[in-house]
CSV table of C-alpha atoms and ligand atoms in Angstrom, one decimal:
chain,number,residue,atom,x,y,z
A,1,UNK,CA,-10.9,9.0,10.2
A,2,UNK,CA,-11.2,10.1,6.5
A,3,UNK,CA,-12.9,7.9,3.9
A,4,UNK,CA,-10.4,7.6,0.8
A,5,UNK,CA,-10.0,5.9,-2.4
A,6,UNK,CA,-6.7,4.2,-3.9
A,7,UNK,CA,-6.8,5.3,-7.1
A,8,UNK,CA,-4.0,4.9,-10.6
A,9,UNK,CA,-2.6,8.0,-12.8
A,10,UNK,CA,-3.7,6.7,-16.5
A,11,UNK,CA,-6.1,3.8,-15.1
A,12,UNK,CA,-9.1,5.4,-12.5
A,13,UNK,CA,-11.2,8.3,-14.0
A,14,UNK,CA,-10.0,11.3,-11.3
A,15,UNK,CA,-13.2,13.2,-11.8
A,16,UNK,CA,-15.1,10.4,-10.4
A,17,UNK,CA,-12.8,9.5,-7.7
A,18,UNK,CA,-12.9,13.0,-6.6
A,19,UNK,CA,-17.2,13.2,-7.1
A,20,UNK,CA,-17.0,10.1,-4.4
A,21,UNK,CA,-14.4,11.2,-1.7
A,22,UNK,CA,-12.0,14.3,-1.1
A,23,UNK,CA,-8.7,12.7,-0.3
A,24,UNK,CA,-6.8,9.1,-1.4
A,25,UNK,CA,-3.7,7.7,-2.6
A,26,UNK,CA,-2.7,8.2,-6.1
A,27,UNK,CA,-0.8,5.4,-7.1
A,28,UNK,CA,2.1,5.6,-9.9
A,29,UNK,CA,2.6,2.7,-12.4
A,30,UNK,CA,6.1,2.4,-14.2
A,31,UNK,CA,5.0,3.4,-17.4
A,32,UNK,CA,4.7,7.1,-15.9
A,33,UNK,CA,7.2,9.5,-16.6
A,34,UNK,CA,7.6,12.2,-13.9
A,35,UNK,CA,8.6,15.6,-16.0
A,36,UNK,CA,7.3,18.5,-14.7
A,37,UNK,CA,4.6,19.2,-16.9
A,38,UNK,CA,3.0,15.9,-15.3
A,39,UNK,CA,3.8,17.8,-12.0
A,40,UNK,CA,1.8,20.5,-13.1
A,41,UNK,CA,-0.9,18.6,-14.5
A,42,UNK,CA,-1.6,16.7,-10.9
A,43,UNK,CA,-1.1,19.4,-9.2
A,44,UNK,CA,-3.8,21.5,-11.4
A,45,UNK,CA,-6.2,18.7,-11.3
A,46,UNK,CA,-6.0,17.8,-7.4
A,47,UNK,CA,-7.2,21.1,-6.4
A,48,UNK,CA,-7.9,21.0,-2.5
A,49,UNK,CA,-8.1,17.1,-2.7
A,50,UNK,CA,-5.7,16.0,-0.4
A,51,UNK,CA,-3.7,13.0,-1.3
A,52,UNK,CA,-2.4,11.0,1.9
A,53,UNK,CA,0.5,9.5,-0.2
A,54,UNK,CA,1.8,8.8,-3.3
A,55,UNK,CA,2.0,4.7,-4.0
A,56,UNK,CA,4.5,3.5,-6.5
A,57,UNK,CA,4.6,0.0,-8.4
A,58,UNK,CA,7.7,-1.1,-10.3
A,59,UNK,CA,8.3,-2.7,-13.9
A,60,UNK,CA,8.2,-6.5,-14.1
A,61,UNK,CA,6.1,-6.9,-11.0
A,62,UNK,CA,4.0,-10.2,-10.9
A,63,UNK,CA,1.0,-11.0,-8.3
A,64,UNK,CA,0.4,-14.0,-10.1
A,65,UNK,CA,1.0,-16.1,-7.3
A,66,UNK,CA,3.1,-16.6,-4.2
A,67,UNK,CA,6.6,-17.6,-6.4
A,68,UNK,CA,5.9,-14.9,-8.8
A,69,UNK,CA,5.8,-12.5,-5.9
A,70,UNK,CA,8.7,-13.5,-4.1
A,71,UNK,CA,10.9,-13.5,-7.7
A,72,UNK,CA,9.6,-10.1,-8.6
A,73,UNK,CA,7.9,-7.7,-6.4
A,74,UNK,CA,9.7,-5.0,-4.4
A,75,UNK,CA,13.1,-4.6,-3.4
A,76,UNK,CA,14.0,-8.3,-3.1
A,77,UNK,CA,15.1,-8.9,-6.6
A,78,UNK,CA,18.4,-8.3,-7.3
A,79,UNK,CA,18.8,-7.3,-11.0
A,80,UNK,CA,16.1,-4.9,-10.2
A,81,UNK,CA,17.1,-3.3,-7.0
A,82,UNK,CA,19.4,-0.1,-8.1
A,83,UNK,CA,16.7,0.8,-10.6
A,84,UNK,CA,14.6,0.9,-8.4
A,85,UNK,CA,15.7,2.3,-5.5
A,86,UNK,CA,16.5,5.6,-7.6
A,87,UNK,CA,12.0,5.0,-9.0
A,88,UNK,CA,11.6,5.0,-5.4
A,89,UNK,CA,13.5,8.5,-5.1
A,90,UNK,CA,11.6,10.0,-8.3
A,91,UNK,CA,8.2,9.2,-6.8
A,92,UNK,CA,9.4,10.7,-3.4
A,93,UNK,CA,10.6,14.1,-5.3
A,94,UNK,CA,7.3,13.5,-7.1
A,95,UNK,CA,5.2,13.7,-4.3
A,96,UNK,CA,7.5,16.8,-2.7
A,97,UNK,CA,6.4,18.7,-5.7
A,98,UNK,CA,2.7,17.9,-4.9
A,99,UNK,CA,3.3,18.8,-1.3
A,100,UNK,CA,1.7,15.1,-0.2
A,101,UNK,CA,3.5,13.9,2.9
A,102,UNK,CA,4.0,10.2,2.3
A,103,UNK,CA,5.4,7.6,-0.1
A,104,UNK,CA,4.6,4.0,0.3
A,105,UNK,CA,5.5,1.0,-1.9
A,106,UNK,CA,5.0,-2.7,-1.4
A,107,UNK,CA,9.0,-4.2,-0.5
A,108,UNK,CA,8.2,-8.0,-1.6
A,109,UNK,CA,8.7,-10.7,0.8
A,110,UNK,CA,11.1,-9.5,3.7
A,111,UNK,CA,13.3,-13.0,4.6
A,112,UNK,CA,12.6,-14.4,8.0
A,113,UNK,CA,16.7,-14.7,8.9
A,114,UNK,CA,18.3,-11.1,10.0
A,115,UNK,CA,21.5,-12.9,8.8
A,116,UNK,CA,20.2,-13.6,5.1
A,117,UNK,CA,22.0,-11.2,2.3
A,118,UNK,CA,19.4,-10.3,1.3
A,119,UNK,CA,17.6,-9.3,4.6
A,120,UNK,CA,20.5,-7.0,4.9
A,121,UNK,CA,20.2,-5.3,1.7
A,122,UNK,CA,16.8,-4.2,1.7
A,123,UNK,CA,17.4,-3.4,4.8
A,124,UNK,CA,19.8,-0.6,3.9
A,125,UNK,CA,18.3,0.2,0.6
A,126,UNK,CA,15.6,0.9,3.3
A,127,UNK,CA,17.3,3.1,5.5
A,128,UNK,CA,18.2,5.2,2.3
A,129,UNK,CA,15.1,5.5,0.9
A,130,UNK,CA,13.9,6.8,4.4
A,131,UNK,CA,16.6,9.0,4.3
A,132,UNK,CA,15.8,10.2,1.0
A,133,UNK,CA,11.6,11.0,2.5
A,134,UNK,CA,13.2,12.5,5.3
A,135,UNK,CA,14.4,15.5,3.2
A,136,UNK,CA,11.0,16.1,2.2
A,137,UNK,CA,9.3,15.6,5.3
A,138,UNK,CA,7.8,12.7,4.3
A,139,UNK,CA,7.0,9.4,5.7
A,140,UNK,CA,7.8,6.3,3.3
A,141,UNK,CA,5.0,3.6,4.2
A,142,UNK,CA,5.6,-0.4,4.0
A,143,UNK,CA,2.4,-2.2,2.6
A,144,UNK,CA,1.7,-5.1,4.7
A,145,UNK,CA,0.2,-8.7,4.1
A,146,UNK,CA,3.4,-10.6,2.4
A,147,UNK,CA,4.8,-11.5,6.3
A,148,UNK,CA,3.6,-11.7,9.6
A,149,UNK,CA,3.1,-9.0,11.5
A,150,UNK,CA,5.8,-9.9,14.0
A,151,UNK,CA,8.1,-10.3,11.0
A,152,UNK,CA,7.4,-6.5,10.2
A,153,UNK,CA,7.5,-4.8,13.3
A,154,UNK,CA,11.4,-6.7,14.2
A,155,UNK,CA,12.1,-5.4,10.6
A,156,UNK,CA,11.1,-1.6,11.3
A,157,UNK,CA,12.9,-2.1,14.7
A,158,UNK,CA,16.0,-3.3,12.1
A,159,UNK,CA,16.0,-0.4,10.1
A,160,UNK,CA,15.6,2.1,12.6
A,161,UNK,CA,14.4,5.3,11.1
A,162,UNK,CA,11.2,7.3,12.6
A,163,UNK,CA,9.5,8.2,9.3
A,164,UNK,CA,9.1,4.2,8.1
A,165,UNK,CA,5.7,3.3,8.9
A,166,UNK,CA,3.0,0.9,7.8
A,167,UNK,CA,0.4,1.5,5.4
A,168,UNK,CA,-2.3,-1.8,6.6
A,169,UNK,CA,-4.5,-3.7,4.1
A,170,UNK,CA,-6.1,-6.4,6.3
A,171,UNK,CA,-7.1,-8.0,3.0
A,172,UNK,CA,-3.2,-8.8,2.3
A,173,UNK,CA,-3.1,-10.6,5.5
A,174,UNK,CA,-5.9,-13.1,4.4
A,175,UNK,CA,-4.6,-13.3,1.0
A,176,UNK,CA,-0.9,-13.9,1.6
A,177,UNK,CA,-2.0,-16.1,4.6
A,178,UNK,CA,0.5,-14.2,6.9
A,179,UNK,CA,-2.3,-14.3,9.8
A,180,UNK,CA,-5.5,-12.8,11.2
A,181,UNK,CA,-6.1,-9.1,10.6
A,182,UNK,CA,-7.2,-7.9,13.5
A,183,UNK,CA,-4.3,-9.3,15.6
A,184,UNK,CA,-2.0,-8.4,12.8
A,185,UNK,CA,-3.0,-4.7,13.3
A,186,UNK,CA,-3.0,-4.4,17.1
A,187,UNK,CA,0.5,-5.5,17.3
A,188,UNK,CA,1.4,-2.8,14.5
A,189,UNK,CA,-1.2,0.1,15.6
A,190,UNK,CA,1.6,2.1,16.5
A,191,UNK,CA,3.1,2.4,13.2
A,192,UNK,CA,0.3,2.7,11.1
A,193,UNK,CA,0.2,6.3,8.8
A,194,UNK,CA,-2.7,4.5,6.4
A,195,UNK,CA,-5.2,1.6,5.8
A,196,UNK,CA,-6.8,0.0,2.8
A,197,UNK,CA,-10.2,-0.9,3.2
A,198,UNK,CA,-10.2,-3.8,0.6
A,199,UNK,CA,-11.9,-7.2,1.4
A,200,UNK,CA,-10.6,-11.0,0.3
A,201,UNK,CA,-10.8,-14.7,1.2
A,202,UNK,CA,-7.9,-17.0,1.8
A,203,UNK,CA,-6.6,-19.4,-1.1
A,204,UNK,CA,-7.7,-23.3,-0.6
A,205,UNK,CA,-5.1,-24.9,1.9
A,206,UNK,CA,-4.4,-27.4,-0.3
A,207,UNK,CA,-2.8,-24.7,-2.6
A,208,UNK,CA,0.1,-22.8,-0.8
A,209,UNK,CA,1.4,-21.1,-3.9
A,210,UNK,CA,-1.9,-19.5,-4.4
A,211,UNK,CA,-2.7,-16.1,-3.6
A,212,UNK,CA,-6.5,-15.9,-2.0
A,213,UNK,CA,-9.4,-14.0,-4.2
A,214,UNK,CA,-9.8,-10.3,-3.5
A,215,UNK,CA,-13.8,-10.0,-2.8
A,216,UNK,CA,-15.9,-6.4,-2.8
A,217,UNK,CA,-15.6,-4.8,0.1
A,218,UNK,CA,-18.0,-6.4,2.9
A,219,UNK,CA,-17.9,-9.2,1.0
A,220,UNK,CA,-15.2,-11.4,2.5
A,221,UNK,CA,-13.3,-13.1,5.0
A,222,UNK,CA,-12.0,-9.7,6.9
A,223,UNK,CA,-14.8,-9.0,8.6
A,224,UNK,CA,-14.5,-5.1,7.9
A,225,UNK,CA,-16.9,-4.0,10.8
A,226,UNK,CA,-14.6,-5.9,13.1
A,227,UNK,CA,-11.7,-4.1,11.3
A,228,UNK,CA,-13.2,-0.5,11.8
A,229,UNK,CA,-14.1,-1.0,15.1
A,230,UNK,CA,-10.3,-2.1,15.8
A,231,UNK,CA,-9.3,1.2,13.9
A,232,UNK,CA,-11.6,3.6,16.2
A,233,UNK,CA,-10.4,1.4,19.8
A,234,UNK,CA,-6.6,2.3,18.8
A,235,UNK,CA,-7.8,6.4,18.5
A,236,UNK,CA,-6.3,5.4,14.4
A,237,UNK,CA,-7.1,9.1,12.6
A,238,UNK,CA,-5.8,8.4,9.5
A,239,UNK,CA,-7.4,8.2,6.2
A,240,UNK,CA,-9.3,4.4,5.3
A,241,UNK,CA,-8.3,4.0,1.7
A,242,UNK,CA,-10.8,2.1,-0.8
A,243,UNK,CA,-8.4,-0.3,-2.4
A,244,UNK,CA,-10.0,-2.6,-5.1
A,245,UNK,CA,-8.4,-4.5,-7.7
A,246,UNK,CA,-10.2,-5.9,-10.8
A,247,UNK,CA,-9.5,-5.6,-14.3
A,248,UNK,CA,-13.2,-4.4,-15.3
A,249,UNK,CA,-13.3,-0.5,-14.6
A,250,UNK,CA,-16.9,-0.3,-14.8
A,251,UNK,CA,-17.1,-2.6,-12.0
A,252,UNK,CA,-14.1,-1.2,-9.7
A,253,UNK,CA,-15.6,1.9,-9.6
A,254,UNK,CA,-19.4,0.5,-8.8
A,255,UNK,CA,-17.3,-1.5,-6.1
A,256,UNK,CA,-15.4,1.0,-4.6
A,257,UNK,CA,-18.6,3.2,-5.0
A,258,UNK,CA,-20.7,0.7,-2.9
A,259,UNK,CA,-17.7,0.4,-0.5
A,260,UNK,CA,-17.2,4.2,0.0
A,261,UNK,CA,-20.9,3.8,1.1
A,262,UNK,CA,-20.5,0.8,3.4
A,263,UNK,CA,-17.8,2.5,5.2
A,264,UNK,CA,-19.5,5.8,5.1
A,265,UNK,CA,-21.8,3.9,7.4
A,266,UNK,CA,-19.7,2.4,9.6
A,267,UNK,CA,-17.5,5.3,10.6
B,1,MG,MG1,-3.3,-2.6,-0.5
């Protein structure tokens, strides 16, 4: 297992990403436009860091709370869903040109009913987006956390193609309340190409809509020493990516600093 960091183009300060760990995920925001002299920029500045995959986020998105996610993250909204199914096929040519061999994206809320419209449509937006990854020889990796694990696994089963795998954040699970972690990641092991190492604690019961609080890593309901210990039973060699989420920057990079160390130590 490799010790990573999730880290932004235009938000987290590279050089001290890279003075922490040598490989990550570099995430793409949809302010970014791919021409090829920001190709050539990454691709100067990455040297022999290794990036696992490249992460892309969408215009519009809201994690607000539960509502806003379901109306606007992923491939679930409709006005939203051409546009971004050809973002999607950028940031997969994107990462060709950086030779990184995975793409991953949060989908939004996949429905529970294999009937539901709109179950099928992502479902074959899905399928081409693989497709697309599959001409690059990449993998194109679903975040988990916004439904149950079981809900996942009959959805990769669904879609059917050998390069869709999971990229795990056991904090999602807590903060989306889609079930316990640990379970959640034996029964998708098998499909898992990454992990985020990010920490959080479940939103009051009274409050469904809410999403739970992201904590430092270590610092939450996950149980991350549990987590890892899961990781290194199921023989998982991938890379455990630093993933932390506050506004402040001084105080994501002390976090993910501290966490880099806390894992450092328990791998
Ligand atoms: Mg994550």
């Amino acid at each position: 297992m490799d010790i990573g960091v999730m880290f932004w183009a235009g938000r987290d300060d590279f050089g001290e990403i890279r003075s922490l760990v040598d490989c990550g995920q570099l995430g793409i925001g949809p302010g970014v436009e791919l021409t090829p002299a920001f190709v050539a920029q990454w691709r100067d500045a990455l040297g022999d860091f290794r990036l696992a995959t490249v992460v892309c986020s969408f215009a519009g998105e809201s994690y607000a709370d539960v509502p806003a996610v379901e109306a606007t993250v992923g491939f679930i909204p409709h006005s939203t869903r051409a546009a971004r199914e050809r973002r999607t096929s950028e940031i997969s040519d994107f990462a060709a040109a950086l030779d990184v061999p995975g793409i991953g994206c949060h989908i939004g809320f996949v429905p529970d009913d294999r009937t539901d419209a709109d179950y099928i449509a992502v479902r074959d937006m899905v399928r081409r987006v693989c497709d697309h990854a599959a001409a690059h020889g990449q993998t194109f990796a679903l975040e988990t956390g916004q439904e149950p694990a079981e809900v996942l696994l009959r959805f990769l089963e669904d879609v059917g193609r050998g390069n869709l795998k999971i990229n795990f954040d056991p904090a999602n699970m807590i903060l989306y309340g889609s079930g316990d972690p640990i379970a959640a990641f034996e029964t998708l092991a098998p499909h898992v190409v990454s992990v985020h190492a990010k920490d959080g604690d479940p939103a009051p019961a009274a409050f469904e809509d809410q999403l739970g609080t992201e904590r430092p890593l270590g610092e939450g309901s996950v149980d991350i020493a549990r987590f890892i210990g899961a990781l290194k039973r199921r023989g998982y060699h991938g890379t455990v990516n630093v993933e932390r989420e506050i506004d402040d920057p001084r105080q994501r990079m002390e976090d993910i600093r501290r966490a880099v160390g806390l894992l450092r130590g328990l791998i």
